[in-house]
Tab-separated table of C-alpha atoms and ligand atoms in Angstrom:
chain	number	residue	atom	x	y	z
A	5	MET	CA	-46.029	12.529	-12.621
A	6	GLU	CA	-43.296	11.441	-14.982
A	7	PHE	CA	-41.333	14.540	-14.004
A	8	ILE	CA	-41.526	13.744	-10.312
A	9	LYS	CA	-40.491	10.185	-10.960
A	10	ASN	CA	-37.453	11.429	-12.890
A	11	LEU	CA	-36.510	13.664	-10.027
A	12	GLY	CA	-36.707	10.685	-7.764
A	13	GLU	CA	-34.354	8.759	-10.058
A	14	LYS	CA	-31.907	11.666	-10.081
A	15	ALA	CA	-31.894	11.833	-6.324
A	16	LYS	CA	-31.155	8.158	-6.207
A	17	ASP	CA	-28.186	8.687	-8.557
A	18	ILE	CA	-26.790	11.424	-6.377
A	19	GLY	CA	-27.235	9.213	-3.352
A	20	GLY	CA	-25.229	6.520	-5.105
A	21	MET	CA	-22.494	8.987	-5.980
A	22	ALA	CA	-22.242	10.181	-2.402
A	23	LYS	CA	-21.945	6.606	-1.266
A	24	ASP	CA	-19.116	6.048	-3.783
A	25	LEU	CA	-17.343	9.144	-2.525
A	26	THR	CA	-17.643	7.965	1.060
A	27	LYS	CA	-16.212	4.632	0.023
A	28	ARG	CA	-13.353	6.356	-1.810
A	29	SER	CA	-12.393	8.561	1.128
A	30	GLY	CA	-12.679	5.535	3.402
A	31	GLU	CA	-10.192	3.729	1.174
A	32	LEU	CA	-7.868	6.735	1.155
A	33	LEU	CA	-7.970	6.847	4.932
A	34	GLU	CA	-7.194	3.143	4.985
A	35	VAL	CA	-4.190	3.675	2.685
A	36	THR	CA	-2.932	6.503	4.904
A	37	LYS	CA	-3.252	4.274	7.958
A	38	LEU	CA	-1.434	1.439	6.220
A	39	ARG	CA	1.402	3.749	5.119
A	40	PHE	CA	1.722	5.042	8.674
A	41	GLU	CA	1.810	1.482	9.990
A	42	ILE	CA	4.438	0.450	7.419
A	43	ASN	CA	6.637	3.379	8.457
A	44	LYS	CA	6.333	2.318	12.075
A	45	LEU	CA	7.222	-1.283	11.275
A	46	GLN	CA	10.125	-0.130	9.109
A	47	LYS	CA	11.630	1.660	12.125
A	48	ILE	CA	11.257	-1.433	14.301
A	49	LEU	CA	12.765	-3.531	11.529
A	50	ASP	CA	15.728	-1.164	11.214
A	51	ASN	CA	16.250	-1.329	14.988
A	52	ASN	CA	16.092	-5.119	14.857
A	53	LEU	CA	18.691	-5.287	12.111
A	54	GLU	CA	20.962	-2.961	14.009
A	55	ALA	CA	20.598	-5.058	17.169
A	56	ILE	CA	21.197	-8.269	15.215
A	57	GLY	CA	24.352	-6.723	13.798
A	58	GLU	CA	25.637	-5.656	17.169
A	59	LEU	CA	24.787	-8.930	18.907
A	60	SER	CA	26.332	-10.947	16.087
A	61	TYR	CA	29.511	-8.949	16.381
A	62	ARG	CA	29.619	-9.394	20.158
A	63	ARG	CA	29.128	-13.125	19.649
A	64	PHE	CA	31.915	-13.088	17.058
A	65	LYS	CA	34.182	-11.472	19.640
A	66	GLY	CA	33.436	-14.339	21.995
A	67	GLU	CA	30.526	-13.188	24.135
A	68	GLU	CA	28.338	-16.135	25.063
A	69	GLY	CA	24.624	-16.674	25.488
A	70	LEU	CA	23.576	-14.351	22.672
A	71	GLY	CA	22.368	-17.028	20.255
A	72	GLU	CA	18.833	-17.142	21.571
A	73	GLU	CA	18.379	-13.389	21.480
A	74	ILE	CA	19.775	-13.188	17.951
A	75	GLU	CA	17.472	-15.999	16.843
A	76	ARG	CA	14.468	-14.241	18.382
A	77	LEU	CA	15.341	-11.007	16.604
A	78	LEU	CA	15.841	-12.799	13.288
A	79	GLN	CA	12.434	-14.448	13.600
A	80	SER	CA	10.588	-11.272	14.540
A	81	THR	CA	12.309	-9.329	11.771
A	82	GLN	CA	11.073	-11.848	9.249
A	83	VAL	CA	7.534	-11.570	10.628
A	84	LEU	CA	7.756	-7.782	10.393
A	85	GLU	CA	8.908	-8.006	6.810
A	86	LYS	CA	5.986	-10.265	5.888
A	87	ASP	CA	3.518	-7.951	7.628
A	88	MET	CA	4.900	-5.027	5.680
A	89	GLU	CA	4.624	-6.921	2.409
A	90	ASN	CA	0.986	-7.740	3.179
A	91	MET	CA	0.249	-4.109	3.938
A	92	LYS	CA	1.912	-3.010	0.701
A	93	GLU	CA	-0.256	-5.484	-1.186
A	94	GLN	CA	-3.340	-4.068	0.533
A	95	ILE	CA	-2.303	-0.568	-0.520
A	96	GLU	CA	-1.884	-1.797	-4.104
A	97	LYS	CA	-5.411	-3.178	-4.014
A	98	LEU	CA	-6.867	0.034	-2.585
A	99	THR	CA	-5.030	2.322	-4.998
A	100	PRO	CA	-6.757	2.563	-8.368
A	101	LYS	CA	-4.385	1.977	-11.246
A	102	ALA	CA	-3.833	4.875	-13.614
A	103	PRO	CA	-4.508	3.835	-17.196
A	104	ALA	CA	-1.361	3.068	-19.180
A	105	CYS	CA	-0.509	3.130	-22.877
A	106	PRO	CA	-0.819	-0.379	-24.340
A	107	LYS	CA	2.228	0.241	-26.532
A	108	CYS	CA	4.821	2.030	-24.399
A	109	SER	CA	3.246	1.494	-20.913
A	110	LYS	CA	3.528	5.193	-20.148
A	111	GLU	CA	0.881	6.441	-17.717
A	112	LEU	CA	-2.049	8.184	-19.406
A	113	PRO	CA	-4.310	10.954	-18.161
A	114	GLN	CA	-7.827	9.737	-17.367
A	115	GLU	CA	-9.530	10.991	-20.573
A	116	ALA	CA	-6.658	10.560	-23.064
A	117	ASN	CA	-7.485	9.377	-26.589
A	118	TYR	CA	-3.867	9.250	-27.707
A	119	CYS	CA	-0.649	8.561	-25.837
A	120	ALA	CA	1.361	11.778	-25.428
A	121	ASN	CA	4.568	9.754	-25.436
A	122	CYS	CA	4.299	7.530	-28.501
A	123	GLY	CA	1.092	8.678	-30.217
A	124	GLN	CA	-0.652	5.325	-29.854
A	125	LYS	CA	-4.444	5.584	-30.131
A	126	VAL	CA	-5.963	4.517	-26.876
A	127	VAL	CA	-9.095	2.401	-27.132
A	128	GLU	CA	-11.408	2.238	-24.159
B	5	LIG	ZN1	2.522	5.199	-25.656
């Protein structure tokens, strides 16, 4: 009976692991989506800046009635920038941090006991 119970426990463990894996790949997918979205926004932002530059120059040369359009572009560019910052923060949160050496801050491999860079003993 004890044996069967143990098997049951094991199965539960594996179930938990599978759930973790699903969560991990879900997060990875989310990060990919966010990166894609950031790239898209970056292109729009670049276009905005280019348009702002051109309109500002035309205004400088004396063309009238551009103020409103420039203002609108400035505003929407700022919104885009904030959106992108938020998405980058989300990516940060979803990306697990690699462990780092407490002494020299160099990134460490997952199971390292000593830092390969400075020799610092790494305590869990
Ligand atoms: Zn180190």
